mmCIF file of C-alpha atoms and ligand atoms in Angstrom:
data_model
loop_
_atom_site.group_PDB
_atom_site.id
_atom_site.type_symbol
_atom_site.label_atom_id
_atom_site.label_comp_id
_atom_site.label_asym_id
_atom_site.label_seq_id
_atom_site.Cartn_x
_atom_site.Cartn_y
_atom_site.Cartn_z
ATOM 1 C CA ARG A 1 4.503 17.591 -19.097
ATOM 2 C CA ASP A 2 2.281 20.408 -17.877
ATOM 3 C CA ASP A 3 -0.505 19.000 -20.013
ATOM 4 C CA LEU A 4 -0.036 15.531 -18.539
ATOM 5 C CA TYR A 5 -0.274 16.940 -15.038
ATOM 6 C CA LYS A 6 -3.416 18.909 -15.887
ATOM 7 C CA ARG A 7 -5.067 15.882 -17.464
ATOM 8 C CA ALA A 8 -4.175 13.769 -14.403
ATOM 9 C CA ALA A 9 -5.753 16.354 -12.084
ATOM 10 C CA GLN A 10 -8.831 16.412 -14.295
ATOM 11 C CA ILE A 11 -9.209 12.622 -14.038
ATOM 12 C CA LEU A 12 -8.995 12.722 -10.235
ATOM 13 C CA ASP A 13 -11.748 15.302 -10.371
ATOM 14 C CA ILE A 14 -13.964 13.377 -12.827
ATOM 15 C CA ASN A 15 -13.881 10.270 -10.613
ATOM 16 C CA ASP A 16 -14.262 12.136 -7.302
ATOM 17 C CA ARG A 17 -17.561 11.340 -5.563
ATOM 18 C CA GLY A 18 -16.986 13.848 -2.743
ATOM 19 C CA HIS A 19 -15.738 11.642 0.085
ATOM 20 C CA TYR A 20 -14.349 8.773 -1.980
ATOM 21 C CA THR A 21 -13.070 8.230 -5.530
ATOM 22 C CA VAL A 22 -14.105 5.530 -7.999
ATOM 23 C CA PRO A 23 -11.331 3.844 -10.028
ATOM 24 C CA THR A 24 -13.294 4.577 -13.217
ATOM 25 C CA SER A 25 -17.022 4.917 -13.845
ATOM 26 C CA GLY A 26 -18.758 1.917 -15.441
ATOM 27 C CA LEU A 27 -16.256 -0.874 -14.812
ATOM 28 C CA TYR A 28 -15.581 -0.039 -11.131
ATOM 29 C CA PRO A 29 -18.291 2.294 -9.771
ATOM 30 C CA PHE A 30 -17.510 2.009 -6.010
ATOM 31 C CA GLN A 31 -14.643 2.636 -3.592
ATOM 32 C CA TRP A 32 -11.812 0.110 -3.844
ATOM 33 C CA ASN A 33 -9.454 -0.264 -0.904
ATOM 34 C CA TRP A 34 -5.948 -0.105 -2.393
ATOM 35 C CA ASP A 35 -7.068 2.169 -5.214
ATOM 36 C CA SER A 36 -8.177 4.728 -2.638
ATOM 37 C CA CYS A 37 -4.931 4.625 -0.681
ATOM 38 C CA LEU A 38 -2.805 5.095 -3.800
ATOM 39 C CA VAL A 39 -5.161 7.728 -5.189
ATOM 40 C CA ALA A 40 -4.854 9.765 -1.964
ATOM 41 C CA ILE A 41 -1.126 10.091 -2.676
ATOM 42 C CA GLY A 42 -1.963 11.804 -5.971
ATOM 43 C CA GLN A 43 -4.762 13.892 -4.477
ATOM 44 C CA GLN A 44 -2.294 15.367 -2.011
ATOM 45 C CA HIS A 45 -0.661 17.282 -4.878
ATOM 46 C CA VAL A 46 -3.941 19.047 -5.568
ATOM 47 C CA ASP A 47 -5.858 19.178 -2.290
ATOM 48 C CA GLU A 48 -4.366 17.923 0.966
ATOM 49 C CA ALA A 49 -7.622 17.836 2.935
ATOM 50 C CA ARG A 50 -9.313 15.830 0.188
ATOM 51 C CA ALA A 51 -6.484 13.288 0.270
ATOM 52 C CA TRP A 52 -6.998 12.627 4.002
ATOM 53 C CA THR A 53 -10.755 12.281 3.434
ATOM 54 C CA GLU A 54 -10.132 9.411 1.008
ATOM 55 C CA LEU A 55 -8.408 7.386 3.753
ATOM 56 C CA VAL A 56 -10.768 8.448 6.535
ATOM 57 C CA THR A 57 -13.785 7.324 4.452
ATOM 58 C CA LEU A 58 -12.202 3.944 3.794
ATOM 59 C CA PHE A 59 -11.581 3.319 7.497
ATOM 60 C CA GLU A 60 -15.163 4.293 8.398
ATOM 61 C CA HIS A 61 -16.035 0.929 6.889
ATOM 62 C CA GLN A 62 -13.529 -1.137 8.850
ATOM 63 C CA TRP A 63 -15.136 -4.241 10.322
ATOM 64 C CA ASP A 64 -15.350 -4.820 14.083
ATOM 65 C CA ASP A 65 -12.779 -7.613 13.768
ATOM 66 C CA GLY A 66 -10.283 -5.153 12.216
ATOM 67 C CA MET A 67 -10.579 -6.100 8.539
ATOM 68 C CA VAL A 68 -10.813 -3.323 5.977
ATOM 69 C CA PRO A 69 -12.918 -4.602 3.072
ATOM 70 C CA HIS A 70 -11.865 -4.558 -0.556
ATOM 71 C CA ILE A 71 -14.932 -2.713 -1.912
ATOM 72 C CA ILE A 72 -17.310 -0.257 -0.235
ATOM 73 C CA PHE A 73 -20.611 -0.166 -2.131
ATOM 74 C CA HIS A 74 -21.488 3.435 -1.278
ATOM 75 C CA LYS A 75 -24.213 3.719 -3.923
ATOM 76 C CA LEU A 76 -25.896 0.835 -5.681
ATOM 77 C CA ASP A 77 -24.957 0.336 -9.323
ATOM 78 C CA ASP A 78 -26.202 -2.642 -11.308
ATOM 79 C CA GLY A 79 -23.448 -2.233 -13.883
ATOM 80 C CA TYR A 80 -21.127 -4.217 -11.567
ATOM 81 C CA PHE A 81 -21.065 -7.885 -10.623
ATOM 82 C CA PRO A 82 -20.834 -9.247 -7.930
ATOM 83 C CA GLY A 83 -22.716 -6.566 -6.001
ATOM 84 C CA PRO A 84 -23.964 -6.528 -2.377
ATOM 85 C CA GLU A 85 -26.744 -9.053 -3.106
ATOM 86 C CA VAL A 86 -24.065 -11.665 -3.786
ATOM 87 C CA TRP A 87 -21.709 -10.810 -0.896
ATOM 88 C CA ARG A 88 -24.449 -10.376 1.742
ATOM 89 C CA THR A 89 -22.046 -9.311 4.479
ATOM 90 C CA GLY A 90 -24.830 -7.661 6.489
ATOM 91 C CA ARG A 91 -23.277 -4.201 6.743
ATOM 92 C CA THR A 92 -25.394 -1.029 6.783
ATOM 93 C CA VAL A 93 -23.319 0.417 3.984
ATOM 94 C CA PRO A 94 -22.643 -2.826 2.094
ATOM 95 C CA THR A 95 -19.062 -4.020 1.617
ATOM 96 C CA THR A 96 -17.399 -7.132 0.292
ATOM 97 C CA GLY A 97 -16.130 -9.684 2.829
ATOM 98 C CA ILE A 98 -12.494 -9.950 1.754
ATOM 99 C CA THR A 99 -9.612 -7.492 1.913
ATOM 100 C CA GLN A 100 -6.980 -6.005 -0.430
ATOM 101 C CA PRO A 101 -3.252 -5.098 -0.350
ATOM 102 C CA PRO A 102 -2.673 -2.983 2.786
ATOM 103 C CA VAL A 103 -1.108 0.162 1.338
ATOM 104 C CA ALA A 104 -2.774 2.374 3.952
ATOM 105 C CA GLY A 105 0.199 2.435 6.375
ATOM 106 C CA PHE A 106 2.528 3.493 3.583
ATOM 107 C CA ALA A 107 0.062 6.098 2.248
ATOM 108 C CA ALA A 108 -0.788 7.637 5.631
ATOM 109 C CA ASN A 109 2.883 8.014 6.538
ATOM 110 C CA LEU A 110 3.712 9.559 3.155
ATOM 111 C CA LEU A 111 0.834 12.044 3.410
ATOM 112 C CA PHE A 112 2.017 12.953 6.904
ATOM 113 C CA GLU A 113 5.670 13.402 5.962
ATOM 114 C CA ARG A 114 4.843 15.620 2.982
ATOM 115 C CA ALA A 115 2.008 17.568 4.606
ATOM 116 C CA LYS A 116 2.051 21.340 4.366
ATOM 117 C CA ASP A 117 -0.820 21.676 6.817
ATOM 118 C CA LYS A 118 0.838 20.065 9.839
ATOM 119 C CA ASP A 119 -2.110 20.548 12.205
ATOM 120 C CA LEU A 120 -4.498 18.836 9.847
ATOM 121 C CA ALA A 121 -1.962 16.069 9.271
ATOM 122 C CA ARG A 122 -1.562 15.410 13.015
ATOM 123 C CA GLU A 123 -5.307 15.279 13.468
ATOM 124 C CA LYS A 124 -5.996 12.944 10.539
ATOM 125 C CA ALA A 125 -2.958 10.719 11.034
ATOM 126 C CA GLY A 126 -3.850 10.459 14.729
ATOM 127 C CA HIS A 127 -7.341 9.333 13.744
ATOM 128 C CA LEU A 128 -6.004 6.724 11.318
ATOM 129 C CA LEU A 129 -3.070 5.356 13.341
ATOM 130 C CA GLN A 130 -4.951 2.990 15.671
ATOM 131 C CA ARG A 131 -7.278 1.908 12.891
ATOM 132 C CA ILE A 132 -4.447 0.907 10.567
ATOM 133 C CA ASP A 133 -2.720 -0.814 13.487
ATOM 134 C CA ARG A 134 -5.906 -2.827 14.118
ATOM 135 C CA TRP A 135 -6.006 -3.852 10.454
ATOM 136 C CA HIS A 136 -2.385 -5.052 10.664
ATOM 137 C CA GLU A 137 -3.218 -6.941 13.853
ATOM 138 C CA TRP A 138 -6.154 -8.582 12.033
ATOM 139 C CA PHE A 139 -3.869 -9.775 9.232
ATOM 140 C CA PHE A 140 -1.528 -11.661 11.508
ATOM 141 C CA ARG A 141 -4.323 -13.023 13.699
ATOM 142 C CA CYS A 142 -6.681 -14.160 10.939
ATOM 143 C CA ARG A 143 -4.435 -14.765 7.951
ATOM 144 C CA ASP A 144 -1.424 -16.214 9.719
ATOM 145 C CA PRO A 145 -3.049 -18.200 12.536
ATOM 146 C CA HIS A 146 -0.019 -20.484 12.825
ATOM 147 C CA GLY A 147 2.361 -17.573 13.325
ATOM 148 C CA THR A 148 4.667 -18.092 10.336
ATOM 149 C CA GLY A 149 5.310 -14.340 9.921
ATOM 150 C CA VAL A 150 3.642 -14.087 6.480
ATOM 151 C CA VAL A 151 -0.084 -13.897 5.692
ATOM 152 C CA ALA A 152 -2.135 -15.865 3.155
ATOM 153 C CA LEU A 153 -4.806 -14.671 0.741
ATOM 154 C CA ILE A 154 -8.042 -16.615 0.623
ATOM 155 C CA HIS A 155 -9.272 -15.116 -2.661
ATOM 156 C CA PRO A 156 -7.326 -13.960 -5.751
ATOM 157 C CA TRP A 157 -9.237 -10.647 -5.586
ATOM 158 C CA GLU A 158 -7.457 -9.923 -2.314
ATOM 159 C CA SER A 159 -4.119 -9.786 -4.123
ATOM 160 C CA GLY A 160 -5.378 -7.111 -6.502
ATOM 161 C CA ARG A 161 -3.696 -9.267 -9.197
ATOM 162 C CA ASP A 162 -6.922 -11.157 -9.865
ATOM 163 C CA ASN A 163 -6.013 -13.524 -12.716
ATOM 164 C CA SER A 164 -2.250 -13.801 -12.235
ATOM 165 C CA ILE A 165 -0.616 -17.038 -13.355
ATOM 166 C CA ASP A 166 0.353 -17.340 -9.672
ATOM 167 C CA TRP A 167 -3.144 -18.570 -8.810
ATOM 168 C CA ASP A 168 -3.739 -21.010 -11.705
ATOM 169 C CA ALA A 169 -2.941 -24.265 -9.921
ATOM 170 C CA ALA A 170 -4.525 -23.230 -6.607
ATOM 171 C CA LEU A 171 -7.693 -22.045 -8.376
ATOM 172 C CA ASP A 172 -7.963 -25.308 -10.328
ATOM 173 C CA ALA A 173 -8.375 -27.072 -7.011
ATOM 174 C CA VAL A 174 -11.303 -24.845 -5.937
ATOM 175 C CA PRO A 175 -14.567 -26.822 -6.227
ATOM 176 C CA THR A 176 -17.389 -25.266 -8.261
ATOM 177 C CA GLU A 177 -20.256 -27.596 -7.294
ATOM 178 C CA GLY A 178 -23.306 -25.637 -6.206
ATOM 179 C CA LEU A 179 -22.263 -22.533 -8.122
ATOM 180 C CA GLU A 180 -25.331 -20.346 -8.543
ATOM 181 C CA PRO A 181 -25.983 -19.027 -12.072
ATOM 182 C CA TYR A 182 -24.621 -15.514 -12.558
ATOM 183 C CA GLN A 183 -23.964 -12.924 -15.191
ATOM 184 C CA ARG A 184 -20.707 -11.022 -15.495
ATOM 185 C CA ARG A 185 -20.972 -7.280 -16.033
ATOM 186 C CA ASP A 186 -17.304 -6.438 -16.582
ATOM 187 C CA LEU A 187 -17.497 -7.556 -20.207
ATOM 188 C CA GLN A 188 -19.986 -4.765 -20.942
ATOM 189 C CA HIS A 189 -17.229 -2.274 -20.110
ATOM 190 C CA ALA A 190 -14.002 -3.977 -21.215
ATOM 191 C CA HIS A 191 -12.764 -6.384 -23.895
ATOM 192 C CA ALA A 192 -13.174 -10.074 -22.984
ATOM 193 C CA ASP A 193 -9.597 -10.813 -24.142
ATOM 194 C CA HIS A 194 -8.265 -8.302 -21.610
ATOM 195 C CA ARG A 195 -10.192 -9.720 -18.655
ATOM 196 C CA PRO A 196 -10.168 -12.934 -16.556
ATOM 197 C CA THR A 197 -11.721 -16.044 -18.156
ATOM 198 C CA MET A 198 -15.113 -17.613 -17.351
ATOM 199 C CA ALA A 199 -13.399 -20.575 -15.645
ATOM 200 C CA GLN A 200 -11.640 -18.111 -13.327
ATOM 201 C CA TYR A 201 -14.872 -16.210 -12.588
ATOM 202 C CA ASP A 202 -16.599 -19.501 -11.693
ATOM 203 C CA ARG A 203 -13.947 -20.032 -9.039
ATOM 204 C CA PHE A 204 -13.993 -16.406 -7.872
ATOM 205 C CA ILE A 205 -17.752 -16.650 -7.276
ATOM 206 C CA SER A 206 -17.612 -20.167 -5.771
ATOM 207 C CA LEU A 207 -15.187 -18.867 -3.151
ATOM 208 C CA VAL A 208 -17.519 -15.956 -2.345
ATOM 209 C CA GLN A 209 -20.441 -18.392 -1.923
ATOM 210 C CA HIS A 210 -18.313 -20.607 0.323
ATOM 211 C CA PHE A 211 -17.229 -17.766 2.622
ATOM 212 C CA ARG A 212 -20.813 -16.479 2.730
ATOM 213 C CA SER A 213 -21.943 -19.915 3.939
ATOM 214 C CA LEU A 214 -19.455 -19.454 6.809
ATOM 215 C CA ASP A 215 -21.053 -16.105 7.705
ATOM 216 C CA TRP A 216 -17.884 -14.207 6.816
ATOM 217 C CA ASN A 217 -16.427 -15.300 10.133
ATOM 218 C CA ASN A 218 -12.734 -14.447 9.887
ATOM 219 C CA GLU A 219 -11.921 -16.675 12.837
ATOM 220 C CA VAL A 220 -12.570 -19.711 10.587
ATOM 221 C CA LEU A 221 -12.199 -18.535 6.977
ATOM 222 C CA HIS A 222 -8.444 -19.135 6.720
ATOM 223 C CA GLU A 223 -8.704 -22.704 8.003
ATOM 224 C CA GLN A 224 -11.735 -23.545 5.902
ATOM 225 C CA SER A 225 -10.764 -21.913 2.624
ATOM 226 C CA PRO A 226 -9.923 -24.192 -0.317
ATOM 227 C CA PHE A 227 -7.700 -21.343 -1.586
ATOM 228 C CA LYS A 228 -4.822 -20.192 0.618
ATOM 229 C CA VAL A 229 -1.798 -18.656 -1.047
ATOM 230 C CA VAL A 230 1.075 -16.646 0.411
ATOM 231 C CA ASP A 231 1.924 -13.865 -2.052
ATOM 232 C CA PRO A 232 5.355 -12.225 -1.675
ATOM 233 C CA GLY A 233 4.033 -9.006 -3.272
ATOM 234 C CA PHE A 234 1.129 -8.699 -0.873
ATOM 235 C CA ASN A 235 3.366 -9.467 2.098
ATOM 236 C CA ALA A 236 5.932 -6.935 0.878
ATOM 237 C CA ILE A 237 3.255 -4.236 0.916
ATOM 238 C CA LEU A 238 2.192 -5.305 4.409
ATOM 239 C CA ILE A 239 5.797 -5.251 5.658
ATOM 240 C CA ARG A 240 6.400 -1.787 4.196
ATOM 241 C CA SER A 241 3.151 -0.530 5.710
ATOM 242 C CA CYS A 242 4.081 -1.941 9.131
ATOM 243 C CA ASN A 243 7.449 -0.182 9.004
ATOM 244 C CA ASP A 244 5.927 3.066 7.752
ATOM 245 C CA LEU A 245 3.168 2.946 10.359
ATOM 246 C CA ALA A 246 5.902 2.534 12.961
ATOM 247 C CA SER A 247 7.569 5.738 11.683
ATOM 248 C CA LEU A 248 4.240 7.525 11.808
ATOM 249 C CA ALA A 249 3.641 6.257 15.345
ATOM 250 C CA ASP A 250 7.066 7.583 16.398
ATOM 251 C CA ALA A 251 6.224 10.991 14.962
ATOM 252 C CA LEU A 252 2.890 10.997 16.802
ATOM 253 C CA GLY A 253 4.422 9.868 20.097
ATOM 254 C CA GLU A 254 2.857 6.387 20.170
ATOM 255 C CA PRO A 255 5.818 4.115 21.007
ATOM 256 C CA GLU A 256 3.735 0.964 21.581
ATOM 257 C CA VAL A 257 2.155 1.124 18.141
ATOM 258 C CA ALA A 258 5.611 1.730 16.696
ATOM 259 C CA GLU A 259 7.140 -1.221 18.481
ATOM 260 C CA ARG A 260 4.346 -3.650 17.517
ATOM 261 C CA ASN A 261 4.552 -2.718 13.873
ATOM 262 C CA ARG A 262 8.341 -2.902 13.737
ATOM 263 C CA ALA A 263 8.152 -6.386 15.235
ATOM 264 C CA ARG A 264 5.589 -7.437 12.598
ATOM 265 C CA ALA A 265 7.761 -6.085 9.803
ATOM 266 C CA LYS A 266 10.861 -7.800 11.147
ATOM 267 C CA ALA A 267 9.138 -11.197 11.426
ATOM 268 C CA GLY A 268 7.605 -10.674 7.971
ATOM 269 C CA LEU A 269 10.950 -9.901 6.351
ATOM 270 C CA ALA A 270 12.556 -12.971 7.928
ATOM 271 C CA ALA A 271 9.700 -15.231 6.744
ATOM 272 C CA LEU A 272 9.648 -13.666 3.267
ATOM 273 C CA ASP A 273 13.048 -15.158 2.612
ATOM 274 C CA SER A 274 11.535 -18.660 2.592
ATOM 275 C CA LEU A 275 9.774 -17.601 -0.639
ATOM 276 C CA TRP A 276 13.031 -16.975 -2.507
ATOM 277 C CA ASP A 277 13.452 -19.105 -5.659
ATOM 278 C CA GLU A 278 17.106 -19.688 -6.578
ATOM 279 C CA ARG A 279 16.370 -20.766 -10.143
ATOM 280 C CA LEU A 280 14.138 -17.814 -11.002
ATOM 281 C CA GLN A 281 16.221 -15.396 -8.904
ATOM 282 C CA GLN A 282 13.091 -13.807 -7.497
ATOM 283 C CA TYR A 283 10.421 -14.511 -4.877
ATOM 284 C CA VAL A 284 7.495 -16.852 -5.633
ATOM 285 C CA CYS A 285 4.141 -17.658 -4.025
ATOM 286 C CA PHE A 286 3.572 -20.536 -1.630
ATOM 287 C CA ASP A 287 0.354 -22.563 -1.731
ATOM 288 C CA ARG A 288 -0.659 -23.441 1.844
ATOM 289 C CA VAL A 289 -3.239 -25.986 0.621
ATOM 290 C CA SER A 290 -0.886 -28.092 -1.546
ATOM 291 C CA GLY A 291 2.134 -27.256 0.604
ATOM 292 C CA LYS A 292 4.128 -26.346 -2.515
ATOM 293 C CA ALA A 293 5.965 -23.323 -3.885
ATOM 294 C CA VAL A 294 4.296 -21.942 -7.019
ATOM 295 C CA ASP A 295 6.410 -22.038 -10.182
ATOM 296 C CA SER A 296 5.460 -18.648 -11.582
ATOM 297 C CA ALA A 297 7.676 -15.628 -12.294
ATOM 298 C CA SER A 298 5.185 -12.832 -11.713
ATOM 299 C CA VAL A 299 5.668 -9.249 -10.638
ATOM 300 C CA GLY A 300 4.412 -10.289 -7.190
ATOM 301 C CA GLY A 301 7.867 -11.798 -6.725
ATOM 302 C CA LEU A 302 9.585 -8.514 -7.634
ATOM 303 C CA LEU A 303 7.482 -6.273 -5.415
ATOM 304 C CA PRO A 304 9.558 -7.137 -2.313
ATOM 305 C CA VAL A 305 11.899 -4.321 -3.407
ATOM 306 C CA PHE A 306 9.149 -2.122 -1.914
ATOM 307 C CA ALA A 307 9.600 -3.824 1.471
ATOM 308 C CA GLY A 308 13.327 -3.143 1.612
ATOM 309 C CA VAL A 309 14.753 -6.680 1.434
ATOM 310 C CA PRO A 310 18.444 -7.437 2.211
ATOM 311 C CA THR A 311 20.999 -5.977 -0.230
ATOM 312 C CA ALA A 312 21.887 -9.274 -1.965
ATOM 313 C CA ARG A 313 18.185 -9.941 -2.708
ATOM 314 C CA MET A 314 17.750 -6.352 -3.847
ATOM 315 C CA GLU A 315 20.681 -6.727 -6.286
ATOM 316 C CA SER A 316 19.217 -9.933 -7.746
ATOM 317 C CA LEU A 317 15.780 -8.361 -8.170
ATOM 318 C CA ALA A 318 17.297 -5.305 -9.844
ATOM 319 C CA LYS A 319 19.056 -7.657 -12.280
ATOM 320 C CA ARG A 320 15.790 -9.495 -12.962
ATOM 321 C CA ILE A 321 14.009 -6.221 -13.689
ATOM 322 C CA THR A 322 16.864 -5.097 -15.950
ATOM 323 C CA THR A 323 16.576 -8.357 -17.911
ATOM 324 C CA LEU A 324 12.793 -7.936 -18.215
ATOM 325 C CA GLY A 325 13.510 -4.456 -19.583
ATOM 326 C CA GLU A 326 15.383 -6.097 -22.474
ATOM 327 C CA GLN A 327 12.323 -8.205 -23.325
ATOM 328 C CA VAL A 328 9.649 -5.501 -23.346
ATOM 329 C CA ASN A 329 9.514 -1.872 -24.409
ATOM 330 C CA TYR A 330 7.757 -0.644 -21.286
ATOM 331 C CA LEU A 331 8.713 -1.860 -17.836
ATOM 332 C CA VAL A 332 7.419 -3.570 -15.695
ATOM 333 C CA PRO A 333 5.495 -6.536 -17.181
ATOM 334 C CA SER A 334 3.258 -8.276 -14.638
ATOM 335 C CA HIS A 335 4.635 -11.604 -15.811
ATOM 336 C CA ASP A 336 7.859 -12.870 -17.353
ATOM 337 C CA PRO A 337 7.376 -12.695 -21.162
ATOM 338 C CA THR A 338 9.532 -15.801 -21.708
ATOM 339 C CA ASP A 339 6.969 -17.927 -19.816
ATOM 340 C CA SER A 340 4.634 -19.719 -22.283
ATOM 341 C CA ARG A 341 1.660 -18.694 -20.106
ATOM 342 C CA TYR A 342 2.422 -14.973 -20.551
ATOM 343 C CA ASP A 343 -0.380 -12.949 -22.204
ATOM 344 C CA GLY A 344 0.520 -9.301 -22.775
ATOM 345 C CA LYS A 345 -3.096 -8.149 -22.984
ATOM 346 C CA ARG A 346 -4.883 -10.141 -20.316
ATOM 347 C CA TYR A 347 -5.107 -8.147 -17.086
ATOM 348 C CA TRP A 348 -2.455 -9.496 -14.677
ATOM 349 C CA ARG A 349 -0.928 -12.151 -16.960
ATOM 350 C CA GLY A 350 1.529 -9.781 -18.644
ATOM 351 C CA PRO A 351 0.365 -6.148 -18.863
ATOM 352 C CA ALA A 352 2.194 -3.294 -17.128
ATOM 353 C CA TRP A 353 0.394 -1.339 -14.381
ATOM 354 C CA LEU A 354 1.455 2.095 -13.176
ATOM 355 C CA ILE A 355 0.792 1.441 -9.489
ATOM 356 C CA ILE A 356 3.138 -1.536 -9.558
ATOM 357 C CA ASN A 357 5.718 0.532 -11.425
ATOM 358 C CA TYR A 358 5.407 3.171 -8.732
ATOM 359 C CA MET A 359 5.927 0.776 -5.828
ATOM 360 C CA ILE A 360 8.827 -1.003 -7.505
ATOM 361 C CA ALA A 361 10.446 2.288 -8.520
ATOM 362 C CA ASN A 362 10.000 3.626 -4.991
ATOM 363 C CA GLY A 363 11.742 0.574 -3.496
ATOM 364 C CA LEU A 364 14.603 0.737 -6.010
ATOM 365 C CA ASP A 365 15.097 4.441 -5.405
ATOM 366 C CA ARG A 366 15.300 3.950 -1.645
ATOM 367 C CA ALA A 367 17.896 1.232 -2.151
ATOM 368 C CA GLY A 368 20.030 3.507 -4.345
ATOM 369 C CA HIS A 369 19.193 1.925 -7.730
ATOM 370 C CA THR A 370 18.702 5.357 -9.237
ATOM 371 C CA GLU A 371 19.236 4.394 -12.866
ATOM 372 C CA LEU A 372 16.651 1.632 -12.831
ATOM 373 C CA PHE A 373 14.241 3.872 -10.925
ATOM 374 C CA GLU A 374 14.632 6.484 -13.658
ATOM 375 C CA LYS A 375 14.127 3.873 -16.393
ATOM 376 C CA ILE A 376 10.805 2.778 -14.865
ATOM 377 C CA ARG A 377 9.732 6.374 -14.350
ATOM 378 C CA GLN A 378 10.469 7.273 -17.976
ATOM 379 C CA ALA A 379 8.755 4.122 -19.305
ATOM 380 C CA SER A 380 5.673 4.945 -17.226
ATOM 381 C CA LEU A 381 5.434 8.525 -18.461
ATOM 382 C CA LYS A 382 6.035 7.450 -22.068
ATOM 383 C CA LEU A 383 3.133 4.999 -21.797
ATOM 384 C CA ILE A 384 0.796 7.771 -20.681
ATOM 385 C CA ASP A 385 2.120 10.211 -23.273
ATOM 386 C CA GLU A 386 1.505 7.735 -26.062
ATOM 387 C CA SER A 387 -1.548 5.828 -24.856
ATOM 388 C CA GLY A 388 -3.446 7.938 -22.313
ATOM 389 C CA PHE A 389 -4.619 7.148 -18.786
ATOM 390 C CA ALA A 390 -5.602 3.494 -19.162
ATOM 391 C CA GLU A 391 -6.049 0.824 -16.512
ATOM 392 C CA TYR A 392 -3.044 -1.199 -17.836
ATOM 393 C CA TYR A 393 -0.874 -1.519 -20.939
ATOM 394 C CA ASP A 394 0.642 -4.132 -23.228
ATOM 395 C CA PRO A 395 4.321 -3.922 -22.167
ATOM 396 C CA LYS A 396 5.560 -4.669 -25.704
ATOM 397 C CA SER A 397 3.275 -2.505 -27.885
ATOM 398 C CA GLY A 398 2.158 0.044 -25.272
ATOM 399 C CA GLU A 399 -1.477 -0.524 -26.269
ATOM 400 C CA PRO A 400 -3.917 0.854 -23.642
ATOM 401 C CA LEU A 401 -6.063 -1.902 -22.098
ATOM 402 C CA GLY A 402 -9.004 -2.409 -19.730
ATOM 403 C CA GLY A 403 -10.789 0.687 -18.438
ATOM 404 C CA ASP A 404 -9.828 4.257 -19.326
ATOM 405 C CA THR A 405 -9.829 7.636 -17.506
ATOM 406 C CA PHE A 406 -8.309 5.639 -14.683
ATOM 407 C CA THR A 407 -7.850 7.282 -11.294
ATOM 408 C CA TRP A 408 -4.840 5.496 -9.878
ATOM 409 C CA THR A 409 -2.997 5.773 -13.179
ATOM 410 C CA ALA A 410 -3.545 9.544 -12.965
ATOM 411 C CA ALA A 411 -2.399 9.621 -9.332
ATOM 412 C CA MET A 412 0.796 7.746 -10.189
ATOM 413 C CA VAL A 413 1.520 10.097 -13.104
ATOM 414 C CA MET A 414 1.443 12.986 -10.620
ATOM 415 C CA GLU A 415 3.942 11.121 -8.461
ATOM 416 C CA PHE A 416 6.227 10.384 -11.402
ATOM 417 C CA LEU A 417 6.077 14.015 -12.541
ATOM 418 C CA ARG A 418 6.940 15.320 -9.098
HETATM 419 C C1 LIG B 501 -13.034 -6.795 -10.521
HETATM 420 O O1 LIG B 501 -14.254 -6.769 -10.362
HETATM 421 O O2 LIG B 501 -12.479 -7.090 -11.577
HETATM 422 C C2 LIG B 501 -12.172 -6.384 -9.431
HETATM 423 O O3 LIG B 501 -10.830 -6.488 -9.758
HETATM 424 C C3 LIG B 501 -12.445 -7.145 -8.177
HETATM 425 O O4 LIG B 501 -11.811 -6.445 -7.175
#
């Protein structure tokens, strides 16, 4: 266990670029939004000041409208596609024009609560508080313009679960006319069978071209996007971050920020319940374009345990996860293995990811499901013991998949070893 911890610390170090961390060199050579926030949690075990820097750097690139972009292209690297020349968002330090799961509120509050250097924590958390609040405000203004209480994603990359079965039907409806020729670079770094398909990439890039033609104007993107899906997992993270930011605001003596964020979380939790699927006994996505619920039992529908849903829902989700544990050797698969569309090696269509395990385990633990928490923790550590610090893993065989020497996997190992 000591060796695992040392190796994890080494990986954080290898991928540290001074004021931000790359997920892994080669495949992902820039700063990714939710990677950074989750990585900071691991960095805190080694170097508290460095952990705060990770978040502060990310928020230096917040847009004027409040959005925090999904990638910051600090240094050019032609090993990645699509780079700044495709996004063309017009920023001095180039960024993409879409966002990613808002873990920052959760991460900042956790860093603050566990801080040993309280003065530093007050200073950094104080700096971040209003910025994270502005990001939350942006979500509800620009991604929930009709005030439903839950926000929609306009690109699968925003979910972080790029090629999930959740998006199949909605992506099929995305037009690809006018798609400019392009060359993928991810396949130089990872196995094609473990990555999204060409048909999916065509749609990913078509959406980018479409938003670019609208000048990345977030006041209109939601209304004019051919892809608009409400993801229970993404919303669960947002709800948790709103609640945690409220706690942080209380601790910093900012009652208005606290009140706003508690109200957002409360409305979010109430609206989340409309995504419950009785047959699957879990939450599912809702497609705002077709007006239909998405028939797909993905891990996005289990993540609401992280938000702290009502006890009856929590019990059902714990049962679902227990059942999944009987079908795989390593919890938690990103998709139900009994679904014919399940693919245990292809990115988000089946593989297990340590960051998801961490968030689910955290939610279960808080709700008193200690045994299941421990089962996920042990499965996660066993994966690393047997297969190293990969990007994701086949939940049946434990085979390491995607990139290796992976930063957020290392950060989560530190959390699980704590
Ligand atoms: C990629 O390039 O695969 C990333 O997941 C996009 O964020």
